[in-house]
Amino acid sequence: MALKDTVSRAYSNWMAGSGPENDIVISSRIRVARNMSHFAFPHMLSLEKAEEVIHALTLALENKDLKFSSGHLEVSRMSELSPVERQILVEKHLISPDLLKGHEKKAIALRDDEVLSIMVNEEDHLRVQSLLPGLQLESAWDQVNRLDDELEKTLDYAFSERLGYLSACPTNVGTGLRASVMVHLPGLVHTDQIKGVLNTVSKIGLTVRGLYGEGTEAAGNLFQISNQVTLGHSENEIIQNIVSVTKQLQEREKTARKALYNERRSQLEDRIGRSYGILKYARILSTDEAMKRFSDLRLGIDLNIITDTKPELVTELMVLTRPAFLVSKAGSDMTVFERDVKRAELVRNKLKVK
Amino acid sequence: MLCEKCHQNEAAVHFTEVINGKKKEMHLCESCASELQPEGFSFMPQINFHNFLGGLMGHNVGPGSFTKTATKDLSCEVCGLSEKEFARRGLLGCGECYESFKHTLDSLVKRIHGTNEHNGKLPERSSDRVKLIKEIESLRNQLRQAVEAEEFERAAQLRDSIRDVEKRLEQEG
């Protein structure tokens, strides 16, 4: 079964090291919210009605034209998965944590390459999404748009001439589009510029948040940038806005990295070298420490300070060492301490000097 | 849930306060809550994203006050969701809710997005009618800009195009 494969490996195509601008932009995601008319929104649906929604989508996905243009997406009900397997889908960024709540009504349709997927009965009936490595929002939109066009041939969408695609929450109405990029900004963090930069970004209608970690703390120096507003602009305008802001961020990050490299080279190499050493030889690693060290390692690879490890391995490790993944590898419940030991062991093995 | 104080009416006001890390929750009916308030209790309403949205609809009178529910309660005829329920959860019940609660939603949507007009993708299958209406809207915008820029020749052309599209719209019925 395809989904069982998905939850048994950490690697996903969005982690590929070959994406455009991949040294700073880790991945690009496009998601659109769609609802079917004649059905109440998911939180109001009975189990039977929720099942009808899943069934309607399953039939729509069987359509020949759809299969021709978007490939085969396999529908799996969330209830078919164990809690750990469900958590793994979250850790791989394939589903949102919201899809775990009330999972008996919910499902996911996933293409084998894990690029294209549909969350079913989350906040909206359908959340069609595409996830690609590097800065590729346009191609991600292209994939989502094509699948959406095909779905719409057989499904009746809730649409208003004035307000566009209708969503359960009024914050998603209109295009229903959320475009986001995951960016790695260690240069801006280490040169203390990150606050100012992120403040500016949030003033021009974009949302920035740390990808992991609580509150404003961004573990692993990973940030997610996405559009705030879904109504009034065309899909293309929304995407172009994020692309141009991301390119700006990229320039700033490159300048910061250059400054660190030129002006504080020894400190930089020392930090990266220590982190690499710890990852290679430590026996106990907490999630937070691991994320911090991964960020240093990744920066070292991007700056050619470390040459014997590939960047996609670091991204894979970031997912592989999340709690649910470790539990699934160990096959039994673990205490936090046992997890930290297991995490260190896993990282050691992956980074083994050949 | 019944009011904690009188145990008679349905609780309509909910608040949580945290003092020195200790959490205290109370659920009261409107009349008990209004009795409490003048005593100078500084209860803060619960703030989360969804009831924050409800607050924007005018059901919450701002920080430092109670999460108050609407006095007149409207329901959606299709799914049965009440406006009060929407204010509490921040989620609508069905597509028709946008029509049922139009009077409050219109201003809410405008406050969130800065506009009320969809300018993005239209479903392929959406009738030609919708496409023509959108085309007229866009032509009217261009006309306004042309007039402002005193490009009267272009304005006249645009006016003719609008008439053409309007005629097509009539034929569509």
Short mmCIF file of C-alpha atoms in Angstrom, two decimals:
data_model
loop_
_atom_site.label_atom_id
_atom_site.label_comp_id
_atom_site.label_asym_id
_atom_site.label_seq_id
_atom_site.Cartn_x
_atom_site.Cartn_y
_atom_site.Cartn_z
CA MET A 1 0.00 0.00 0.00
CA ALA A 2 1.30 3.38 -1.04
CA LEU A 3 0.51 5.21 2.17
CA LYS A 4 2.28 2.58 4.25
CA ASP A 5 5.40 3.30 2.19
CA THR A 6 4.96 7.00 2.78
CA VAL A 7 4.89 6.62 6.55
CA SER A 8 7.78 4.15 6.62
CA ARG A 9 10.36 6.47 5.05
CA ALA A 10 11.34 9.99 6.07
CA TYR A 11 12.50 11.06 2.63
CA SER A 12 9.99 12.90 0.50
CA ASN A 13 10.48 14.50 -2.92
CA TRP A 14 10.14 18.01 -1.51
CA MET A 15 13.46 17.46 0.27
CA ALA A 16 15.41 17.02 -2.96
CA GLY A 17 18.63 19.03 -2.87
CA SER A 18 18.32 20.01 -6.51
CA GLY A 19 15.44 22.50 -6.31
CA PRO A 20 16.04 26.02 -7.63
CA GLU A 21 17.53 28.44 -5.04
CA ASN A 22 17.68 25.42 -2.78
CA ASP A 23 20.43 26.75 -0.52
CA ILE A 24 17.96 29.12 1.16
CA VAL A 25 14.47 28.13 0.08
CA ILE A 26 13.91 24.57 1.27
CA SER A 27 10.44 24.06 -0.17
CA SER A 28 7.41 25.71 -1.76
CA ARG A 29 3.80 24.87 -1.03
CA ILE A 30 0.51 25.83 -2.67
CA ARG A 31 -2.80 24.95 -1.08
CA VAL A 32 -6.33 25.82 -2.12
CA ALA A 33 -9.48 25.40 -0.05
CA ARG A 34 -12.51 24.02 -1.90
CA ASN A 35 -15.94 23.00 -0.69
CA MET A 36 -18.73 21.07 -2.34
CA SER A 37 -22.11 22.73 -2.53
CA HIS A 38 -25.07 20.76 -1.11
CA PHE A 39 -22.93 19.64 1.83
CA ALA A 40 -22.49 21.41 5.16
CA PHE A 41 -18.87 22.27 5.99
CA PRO A 42 -16.92 19.40 7.63
CA HIS A 43 -17.35 20.45 11.28
CA MET A 44 -21.14 20.25 10.78
CA LEU A 45 -21.13 16.89 8.97
CA SER A 46 -22.37 13.61 10.39
CA LEU A 47 -20.12 10.59 9.91
CA GLU A 48 -22.36 9.36 7.06
CA LYS A 49 -22.28 12.70 5.24
CA ALA A 50 -18.52 12.98 5.75
CA GLU A 51 -18.21 9.56 4.15
CA GLU A 52 -20.25 10.80 1.18
CA VAL A 53 -17.77 13.63 0.67
CA ILE A 54 -14.86 11.17 0.71
CA HIS A 55 -16.76 8.93 -1.70
CA ALA A 56 -17.54 11.79 -4.09
CA LEU A 57 -13.85 12.73 -4.21
CA THR A 58 -12.79 9.10 -4.70
CA LEU A 59 -15.09 8.87 -7.73
CA ALA A 60 -13.86 12.20 -9.11
CA LEU A 61 -10.27 10.96 -8.85
CA GLU A 62 -11.15 7.93 -10.99
CA ASN A 63 -11.94 10.18 -13.93
CA LYS A 64 -9.76 9.37 -16.95
CA ASP A 65 -8.95 12.98 -17.89
CA LEU A 66 -7.94 13.71 -14.34
CA LYS A 67 -5.68 10.68 -14.22
CA PHE A 68 -4.15 11.72 -17.50
CA SER A 69 -3.30 15.24 -16.37
CA SER A 70 -2.59 14.76 -12.65
CA GLY A 71 -1.84 11.07 -12.22
CA HIS A 72 -3.26 8.67 -9.69
CA LEU A 73 -4.08 9.89 -6.20
CA GLU A 74 -4.88 7.17 -3.69
CA VAL A 75 -7.46 7.88 -1.02
CA SER A 76 -6.78 6.62 2.51
CA ARG A 77 -9.00 7.20 5.48
CA MET A 78 -7.22 8.59 8.52
CA SER A 79 -8.83 5.87 10.63
CA GLU A 80 -6.86 3.25 8.68
CA LEU A 81 -3.65 4.63 10.14
CA SER A 82 -2.21 4.24 13.61
CA PRO A 83 -1.76 7.41 15.70
CA VAL A 84 2.00 7.26 15.14
CA GLU A 85 1.57 6.91 11.37
CA ARG A 86 -0.78 9.89 11.35
CA GLN A 87 1.77 11.95 13.28
CA ILE A 88 4.44 10.98 10.76
CA LEU A 89 2.37 12.51 7.95
CA VAL A 90 2.36 15.74 9.95
CA GLU A 91 6.11 15.55 10.54
CA LYS A 92 6.66 15.10 6.81
CA HIS A 93 4.53 18.22 6.29
CA LEU A 94 2.11 16.27 4.13
CA ILE A 95 -0.91 16.98 6.33
CA SER A 96 -1.76 19.63 8.90
CA PRO A 97 -2.12 18.80 12.61
CA ASP A 98 -5.82 19.70 12.20
CA LEU A 99 -6.37 16.58 10.13
CA LEU A 100 -5.65 14.53 13.26
CA LYS A 101 -8.60 15.90 15.21
CA GLY A 102 -11.79 13.92 14.75
CA HIS A 103 -9.93 11.66 12.37
CA GLU A 104 -12.85 9.30 11.74
CA LYS A 105 -14.32 11.83 9.29
CA LYS A 106 -11.08 12.55 7.50
CA ALA A 107 -9.01 11.22 4.66
CA ILE A 108 -6.02 12.02 2.52
CA ALA A 109 -5.57 11.52 -1.20
CA LEU A 110 -1.90 11.25 -2.06
CA ARG A 111 0.03 10.80 -5.26
CA ASP A 112 2.93 8.34 -5.02
CA ASP A 113 5.60 11.04 -5.39
CA GLU A 114 4.07 12.88 -2.39
CA VAL A 115 4.10 16.13 -4.39
CA LEU A 116 0.35 16.35 -4.91
CA SER A 117 -2.22 15.62 -2.22
CA ILE A 118 -5.70 16.46 -1.01
CA MET A 119 -6.71 16.67 2.63
CA VAL A 120 -10.35 15.68 2.91
CA ASN A 121 -12.73 17.07 5.56
CA GLU A 122 -10.17 19.15 7.39
CA GLU A 123 -11.60 22.65 7.95
CA ASP A 124 -12.87 22.55 4.36
CA HIS A 125 -14.04 19.57 2.30
CA LEU A 126 -10.94 19.67 0.14
CA ARG A 127 -7.54 21.19 0.61
CA VAL A 128 -5.70 20.54 -2.62
CA GLN A 129 -1.98 20.99 -2.19
CA SER A 130 1.34 20.67 -3.89
CA LEU A 131 4.74 20.61 -2.20
CA LEU A 132 7.98 21.03 -4.17
CA PRO A 133 11.66 21.50 -3.28
CA GLY A 134 13.27 24.93 -3.65
CA LEU A 135 11.54 28.05 -4.91
CA GLN A 136 8.89 26.65 -7.26
CA LEU A 137 5.63 28.29 -6.30
CA GLU A 138 4.59 28.72 -9.93
CA SER A 139 4.96 25.05 -10.82
CA ALA A 140 3.28 24.07 -7.55
CA TRP A 141 0.34 26.33 -8.48
CA ASP A 142 0.31 24.86 -11.96
CA GLN A 143 -0.11 21.34 -10.55
CA VAL A 144 -2.81 22.36 -8.07
CA ASN A 145 -4.64 24.42 -10.69
CA ARG A 146 -4.74 21.55 -13.17
CA LEU A 147 -6.01 19.08 -10.58
CA ASP A 148 -8.57 21.62 -9.40
CA ASP A 149 -9.83 22.14 -12.98
CA GLU A 150 -10.32 18.40 -13.40
CA LEU A 151 -12.03 17.96 -10.03
CA GLU A 152 -14.39 20.79 -10.80
CA LYS A 153 -15.63 18.97 -13.91
CA THR A 154 -17.29 16.36 -11.72
CA LEU A 155 -17.72 18.06 -8.33
CA ASP A 156 -20.07 20.97 -7.63
CA TYR A 157 -18.04 23.59 -5.82
CA ALA A 158 -19.51 26.14 -3.41
CA PHE A 159 -18.78 29.34 -5.33
CA SER A 160 -20.18 32.85 -5.26
CA GLU A 161 -19.86 35.31 -8.13
CA ARG A 162 -18.92 38.03 -5.71
CA LEU A 163 -16.88 36.28 -3.00
CA GLY A 164 -15.31 33.50 -5.05
CA TYR A 165 -14.72 30.05 -3.55
CA LEU A 166 -16.58 29.76 -0.25
CA SER A 167 -14.68 28.40 2.74
CA ALA A 168 -15.63 27.41 6.27
CA CYS A 169 -13.56 30.24 7.70
CA PRO A 170 -14.02 33.68 6.13
CA THR A 171 -10.24 34.19 6.25
CA ASN A 172 -9.88 31.73 3.33
CA VAL A 173 -12.70 32.94 1.10
CA GLY A 174 -12.04 34.11 -2.48
CA THR A 175 -9.15 32.28 -4.10
CA GLY A 176 -8.89 29.93 -1.11
CA LEU A 177 -5.18 30.09 -1.88
CA ARG A 178 -2.40 29.85 0.63
CA ALA A 179 1.07 29.99 -0.90
CA SER A 180 4.06 29.46 1.34
CA VAL A 181 7.80 28.93 1.29
CA MET A 182 10.01 27.34 3.92
CA VAL A 183 13.22 29.34 4.20
CA HIS A 184 16.44 28.68 6.10
CA LEU A 185 17.83 31.99 7.39
CA PRO A 186 20.80 31.30 9.69
CA GLY A 187 22.77 34.26 8.28
CA LEU A 188 20.10 36.77 9.23
CA VAL A 189 19.67 35.14 12.65
CA HIS A 190 23.40 35.10 13.49
CA THR A 191 23.86 38.72 12.36
CA ASP A 192 20.87 39.82 14.47
CA GLN A 193 18.95 41.17 11.51
CA ILE A 194 16.14 38.66 11.53
CA LYS A 195 13.69 40.65 13.67
CA GLY A 196 13.83 43.74 11.51
CA VAL A 197 13.55 41.77 8.30
CA LEU A 198 10.61 39.69 9.50
CA ASN A 199 8.86 42.79 10.81
CA THR A 200 9.07 44.40 7.41
CA VAL A 201 7.77 41.27 5.71
CA SER A 202 4.75 41.11 8.01
CA LYS A 203 3.92 44.72 7.22
CA ILE A 204 3.37 43.97 3.55
CA GLY A 205 0.58 41.48 3.97
CA LEU A 206 2.59 38.32 4.56
CA THR A 207 2.69 36.06 7.59
CA VAL A 208 5.98 34.80 8.98
CA ARG A 209 6.34 32.14 11.59
CA GLY A 210 9.01 29.86 12.96
CA LEU A 211 8.54 26.42 11.52
CA TYR A 212 9.33 24.51 14.67
CA GLY A 213 9.68 25.72 18.21
CA GLU A 214 7.37 27.69 20.44
CA GLY A 215 6.32 31.29 19.95
CA THR A 216 8.84 33.47 18.18
CA GLU A 217 11.73 31.05 18.67
CA ALA A 218 12.43 29.32 15.38
CA ALA A 219 14.25 26.05 16.02
CA GLY A 220 16.65 25.30 13.20
CA ASN A 221 16.37 28.86 11.84
CA LEU A 222 13.56 27.70 9.57
CA PHE A 223 10.76 30.12 8.79
CA GLN A 224 7.57 29.85 6.85
CA ILE A 225 6.29 32.79 4.84
CA SER A 226 2.75 32.85 3.48
CA ASN A 227 0.07 35.23 2.23
CA GLN A 228 -2.41 36.62 4.74
CA VAL A 229 -5.17 37.66 2.40
CA THR A 230 -6.97 35.35 -0.04
CA LEU A 231 -9.60 37.68 -1.53
CA GLY A 232 -9.29 40.56 -3.98
CA HIS A 233 -6.08 39.56 -5.72
CA SER A 234 -5.66 36.99 -8.44
CA GLU A 235 -3.78 33.77 -7.70
CA ASN A 236 -0.95 35.00 -9.83
CA GLU A 237 -0.62 38.29 -7.96
CA ILE A 238 -0.56 36.49 -4.61
CA ILE A 239 2.14 34.10 -5.81
CA GLN A 240 4.26 36.80 -7.46
CA ASN A 241 4.16 38.84 -4.25
CA ILE A 242 5.60 35.95 -2.24
CA VAL A 243 8.14 35.11 -4.93
CA SER A 244 9.47 38.67 -5.01
CA VAL A 245 9.60 38.94 -1.21
CA THR A 246 11.37 35.57 -1.04
CA LYS A 247 13.94 36.73 -3.58
CA GLN A 248 14.57 39.83 -1.49
CA LEU A 249 15.00 37.70 1.62
CA GLN A 250 17.37 35.50 -0.29
CA GLU A 251 19.55 38.44 -1.24
CA ARG A 252 19.67 39.64 2.36
CA GLU A 253 20.48 36.17 3.61
CA LYS A 254 23.28 35.78 1.04
CA THR A 255 24.76 39.14 2.06
CA ALA A 256 24.61 38.14 5.72
CA ARG A 257 26.28 34.80 5.00
CA LYS A 258 29.00 36.55 3.02
CA ALA A 259 29.60 38.98 5.88
CA LEU A 260 29.87 36.11 8.36
CA TYR A 261 32.20 34.25 6.05
CA ASN A 262 34.46 37.23 5.35
CA GLU A 263 34.49 38.98 8.68
CA ARG A 264 34.02 36.23 11.25
CA ARG A 265 35.32 33.24 9.40
CA SER A 266 36.99 31.50 12.33
CA GLN A 267 33.96 31.85 14.58
CA LEU A 268 31.71 30.61 11.77
CA GLU A 269 33.88 27.60 10.93
CA ASP A 270 34.25 26.85 14.61
CA ARG A 271 30.49 26.86 15.17
CA ILE A 272 29.85 24.68 12.14
CA GLY A 273 32.70 22.31 12.96
CA ARG A 274 31.54 21.88 16.56
CA SER A 275 27.99 21.18 15.49
CA TYR A 276 29.14 18.64 12.92
CA GLY A 277 31.30 16.99 15.56
CA ILE A 278 28.43 16.81 18.02
CA LEU A 279 26.06 15.36 15.43
CA LYS A 280 28.65 12.74 14.47
CA TYR A 281 29.63 11.65 17.96
CA ALA A 282 27.00 12.69 20.54
CA ARG A 283 25.18 9.94 22.43
CA ILE A 284 22.18 12.02 23.61
CA LEU A 285 20.45 14.62 21.41
CA SER A 286 17.28 16.56 22.23
CA THR A 287 14.97 17.72 19.41
CA ASP A 288 15.94 21.34 19.96
CA GLU A 289 19.66 20.75 20.02
CA ALA A 290 19.43 18.53 16.96
CA MET A 291 17.54 21.23 15.02
CA LYS A 292 20.12 23.84 15.99
CA ARG A 293 23.03 21.61 14.92
CA PHE A 294 21.29 20.65 11.67
CA SER A 295 20.97 24.33 10.84
CA ASP A 296 24.73 24.83 11.34
CA LEU A 297 25.51 21.73 9.31
CA ARG A 298 23.28 22.85 6.46
CA LEU A 299 24.91 26.29 6.47
CA GLY A 300 28.33 24.62 6.41
CA ILE A 301 27.33 22.57 3.36
CA ASP A 302 25.87 25.61 1.57
CA LEU A 303 29.11 27.56 2.17
CA ASN A 304 31.31 24.63 1.10
CA ILE A 305 32.87 24.46 4.55
CA ILE A 306 31.57 20.91 4.83
CA THR A 307 31.87 18.91 1.64
CA ASP A 308 31.30 15.28 2.59
CA THR A 309 27.56 15.48 3.32
CA LYS A 310 24.66 16.25 0.99
CA PRO A 311 22.11 18.97 1.82
CA GLU A 312 19.08 16.73 1.25
CA LEU A 313 20.42 14.37 3.91
CA VAL A 314 20.14 17.19 6.46
CA THR A 315 16.53 17.95 5.48
CA GLU A 316 15.74 14.24 5.71
CA LEU A 317 17.35 14.06 9.15
CA MET A 318 15.21 16.98 10.31
CA VAL A 319 12.13 14.89 9.62
CA LEU A 320 13.63 11.53 10.56
CA THR A 321 14.50 12.72 14.06
CA ARG A 322 11.07 14.17 14.91
CA PRO A 323 9.45 12.29 17.82
CA ALA A 324 6.83 10.20 15.97
CA PHE A 325 9.32 9.02 13.41
CA LEU A 326 11.69 7.82 16.11
CA VAL A 327 8.87 5.99 17.84
CA SER A 328 7.86 4.29 14.59
CA LYS A 329 11.46 3.22 13.95
CA ALA A 330 11.79 1.81 17.45
CA GLY A 331 8.41 0.13 17.17
CA SER A 332 7.46 0.83 20.77
CA ASP A 333 6.72 3.70 23.12
CA MET A 334 9.75 5.57 24.37
CA THR A 335 10.51 8.03 27.13
CA VAL A 336 11.95 11.40 26.18
CA PHE A 337 15.37 10.21 27.31
CA GLU A 338 15.16 7.02 25.24
CA ARG A 339 14.16 9.11 22.24
CA ASP A 340 17.14 11.43 22.71
CA VAL A 341 19.46 8.41 22.79
CA LYS A 342 17.78 6.88 19.73
CA ARG A 343 17.96 10.22 17.89
CA ALA A 344 21.71 10.52 18.51
CA GLU A 345 22.24 6.96 17.33
CA LEU A 346 20.28 7.53 14.14
CA VAL A 347 22.13 10.75 13.32
CA ARG A 348 25.47 9.06 14.01
CA ASN A 349 24.66 6.26 11.63
CA LYS A 350 23.46 8.57 8.87
CA LEU A 351 26.57 10.77 9.12
CA LYS A 352 29.03 7.91 9.47
CA VAL A 353 32.40 8.72 7.92
CA LYS A 354 32.82 6.53 4.90
CA MET B 1 -23.83 24.10 29.87
CA LEU B 2 -25.71 25.70 32.75
CA CYS B 3 -24.67 28.88 34.55
CA GLU B 4 -22.39 28.10 37.50
CA LYS B 5 -24.01 30.66 39.73
CA CYS B 6 -27.77 30.33 39.35
CA HIS B 7 -27.75 26.80 37.78
CA GLN B 8 -30.84 27.78 35.85
CA ASN B 9 -29.99 29.56 32.64
CA GLU B 10 -27.72 28.45 29.81
CA ALA B 11 -24.20 29.85 30.27
CA ALA B 12 -23.50 32.52 27.67
CA VAL B 13 -20.42 34.22 29.08
CA HIS B 14 -17.20 32.24 29.46
CA PHE B 15 -13.95 33.48 30.82
CA THR B 16 -10.64 32.22 32.02
CA GLU B 17 -8.24 34.11 34.16
CA VAL B 18 -4.73 33.13 35.07
CA ILE B 19 -3.21 34.51 38.24
CA ASN B 20 0.27 33.37 39.23
CA GLY B 21 -0.03 30.43 36.91
CA LYS B 22 -3.32 29.28 38.44
CA LYS B 23 -6.14 28.98 35.97
CA LYS B 24 -9.68 29.84 36.92
CA GLU B 25 -12.62 29.27 34.59
CA MET B 26 -16.18 30.51 34.98
CA HIS B 27 -19.29 29.95 32.91
CA LEU B 28 -22.20 32.25 33.64
CA CYS B 29 -25.52 33.25 32.15
CA GLU B 30 -25.91 36.80 30.93
CA SER B 31 -27.78 38.09 33.96
CA CYS B 32 -25.35 36.63 36.52
CA ALA B 33 -22.44 37.92 34.48
CA SER B 34 -23.82 41.43 34.34
CA GLU B 35 -24.31 41.32 38.12
CA LEU B 36 -20.67 40.43 38.56
CA GLN B 37 -19.18 42.96 36.21
CA PRO B 38 -19.91 46.22 38.08
CA GLU B 39 -18.10 44.83 41.13
CA GLY B 40 -14.90 45.62 39.30
CA PHE B 41 -13.78 42.10 38.50
CA SER B 42 -11.13 42.39 35.89
CA PHE B 43 -12.03 39.24 34.04
CA MET B 44 -10.38 39.04 30.69
CA PRO B 45 -12.26 37.29 27.92
CA GLN B 46 -10.68 34.22 26.36
CA ILE B 47 -8.82 35.22 23.28
CA ASN B 48 -8.33 32.72 20.55
CA PHE B 49 -8.34 33.21 16.83
CA HIS B 50 -11.88 32.08 16.19
CA ASN B 51 -13.67 34.00 18.91
CA PHE B 52 -11.48 36.93 17.98
CA LEU B 53 -13.20 36.78 14.60
CA GLY B 54 -16.52 36.70 16.38
CA GLY B 55 -15.40 39.80 18.22
CA LEU B 56 -14.84 41.56 14.94
CA MET B 57 -18.47 40.89 14.14
CA GLY B 58 -19.47 43.04 17.06
CA HIS B 59 -20.25 40.26 19.50
CA ASN B 60 -17.36 41.09 21.75
CA VAL B 61 -16.97 44.55 23.10
CA GLY B 62 -13.21 44.60 23.16
CA PRO B 63 -10.43 43.60 25.51
CA GLY B 64 -11.08 43.64 29.20
CA SER B 65 -14.72 42.81 28.80
CA PHE B 66 -16.84 39.71 28.60
CA THR B 67 -17.33 37.44 25.62
CA LYS B 68 -20.86 38.50 25.13
CA THR B 69 -23.30 36.75 22.87
CA ALA B 70 -25.61 38.47 20.42
CA THR B 71 -29.04 39.43 21.63
CA LYS B 72 -30.77 38.91 18.31
CA ASP B 73 -29.84 35.51 16.96
CA LEU B 74 -30.11 34.69 13.30
CA SER B 75 -29.86 31.18 11.88
CA CYS B 76 -28.91 29.89 8.46
CA GLU B 77 -31.95 28.31 6.85
CA VAL B 78 -29.94 25.66 5.05
CA CYS B 79 -27.63 24.23 7.73
CA GLY B 80 -29.21 25.67 10.88
CA LEU B 81 -26.05 27.27 12.22
CA SER B 82 -26.84 30.30 14.36
CA GLU B 83 -24.94 33.54 14.13
CA LYS B 84 -24.10 33.16 17.81
CA GLU B 85 -22.52 29.79 17.08
CA PHE B 86 -20.51 31.31 14.24
CA ALA B 87 -19.29 34.09 16.52
CA ARG B 88 -18.17 31.47 19.03
CA ARG B 89 -16.39 29.08 16.63
CA GLY B 90 -15.39 31.39 13.80
CA LEU B 91 -16.47 28.76 11.29
CA LEU B 92 -19.49 28.99 9.01
CA GLY B 93 -21.79 25.99 8.59
CA CYS B 94 -22.24 25.87 4.82
CA GLY B 95 -21.86 27.91 1.64
CA GLU B 96 -25.32 29.40 2.10
CA CYS B 97 -24.26 30.95 5.43
CA TYR B 98 -22.50 33.66 3.41
CA GLU B 99 -25.96 34.75 2.20
CA SER B 100 -27.76 34.15 5.49
CA PHE B 101 -25.35 36.30 7.50
CA LYS B 102 -24.61 38.72 4.68
CA HIS B 103 -25.18 41.86 6.74
CA THR B 104 -22.45 41.06 9.29
CA LEU B 105 -20.19 38.97 7.06
CA ASP B 106 -19.85 41.65 4.42
CA SER B 107 -18.12 44.01 6.79
CA LEU B 108 -16.17 41.21 8.45
CA VAL B 109 -14.80 39.95 5.13
CA LYS B 110 -13.89 43.50 4.19
CA ARG B 111 -12.00 43.95 7.45
CA ILE B 112 -10.07 40.73 6.93
CA HIS B 113 -9.27 41.10 3.25
CA GLY B 114 -9.71 44.80 2.58
CA THR B 115 -12.24 44.02 -0.15
CA ASN B 116 -15.41 42.13 -0.96
CA GLU B 117 -14.67 41.30 -4.56
CA HIS B 118 -13.17 38.06 -5.83
CA ASN B 119 -10.67 38.71 -8.62
CA GLY B 120 -9.19 35.25 -8.98
CA LYS B 121 -9.97 32.03 -10.76
CA LEU B 122 -13.51 31.19 -11.83
CA PRO B 123 -14.67 27.60 -12.08
CA GLU B 124 -14.52 26.49 -15.73
CA ARG B 125 -18.05 25.28 -15.42
CA SER B 126 -19.35 28.48 -13.86
CA SER B 127 -21.88 29.79 -16.30
CA ASP B 128 -20.82 32.10 -19.10
CA ARG B 129 -23.03 34.54 -17.21
CA VAL B 130 -20.56 34.83 -14.34
CA LYS B 131 -17.72 35.36 -16.76
CA LEU B 132 -19.62 38.11 -18.57
CA ILE B 133 -20.47 39.84 -15.28
CA LYS B 134 -16.80 39.74 -14.27
CA GLU B 135 -15.82 41.09 -17.67
CA ILE B 136 -18.23 44.02 -17.32
CA GLU B 137 -16.83 44.77 -13.86
CA SER B 138 -13.31 44.86 -15.17
CA LEU B 139 -14.31 47.02 -18.16
CA ARG B 140 -16.08 49.46 -15.82
CA ASN B 141 -12.93 49.74 -13.74
CA GLN B 142 -10.91 50.49 -16.85
CA LEU B 143 -13.53 53.05 -17.90
CA ARG B 144 -13.28 54.83 -14.56
CA GLN B 145 -9.49 54.96 -14.88
CA ALA B 146 -9.74 56.24 -18.46
CA VAL B 147 -12.13 59.02 -17.43
CA GLU B 148 -9.88 59.98 -14.52
CA ALA B 149 -6.91 60.12 -16.87
CA GLU B 150 -9.04 62.16 -19.30
CA GLU B 151 -8.46 59.60 -22.07
CA PHE B 152 -11.86 60.18 -23.58
CA GLU B 153 -11.31 58.31 -26.81
CA ARG B 154 -10.41 55.16 -24.89
CA ALA B 155 -13.34 55.78 -22.54
CA ALA B 156 -15.73 55.87 -25.47
CA GLN B 157 -14.34 52.57 -26.78
CA LEU B 158 -14.67 51.01 -23.37
CA ARG B 159 -18.24 52.25 -23.07
CA ASP B 160 -19.06 50.54 -26.37
CA SER B 161 -17.42 47.31 -25.24
CA ILE B 162 -19.44 47.40 -22.03
CA ARG B 163 -22.63 47.78 -24.09
CA ASP B 164 -21.63 44.81 -26.25
CA VAL B 165 -20.96 42.57 -23.28
CA GLU B 166 -24.19 43.71 -21.61
CA LYS B 167 -26.08 42.75 -24.74
CA ARG B 168 -24.47 39.31 -24.71
CA LEU B 169 -25.42 39.00 -21.05
CA GLU B 170 -29.07 39.76 -21.88
CA GLN B 171 -29.07 37.12 -24.60
CA GLU B 172 -27.72 34.57 -22.13
CA GLY B 173 -30.83 35.33 -20.10
#
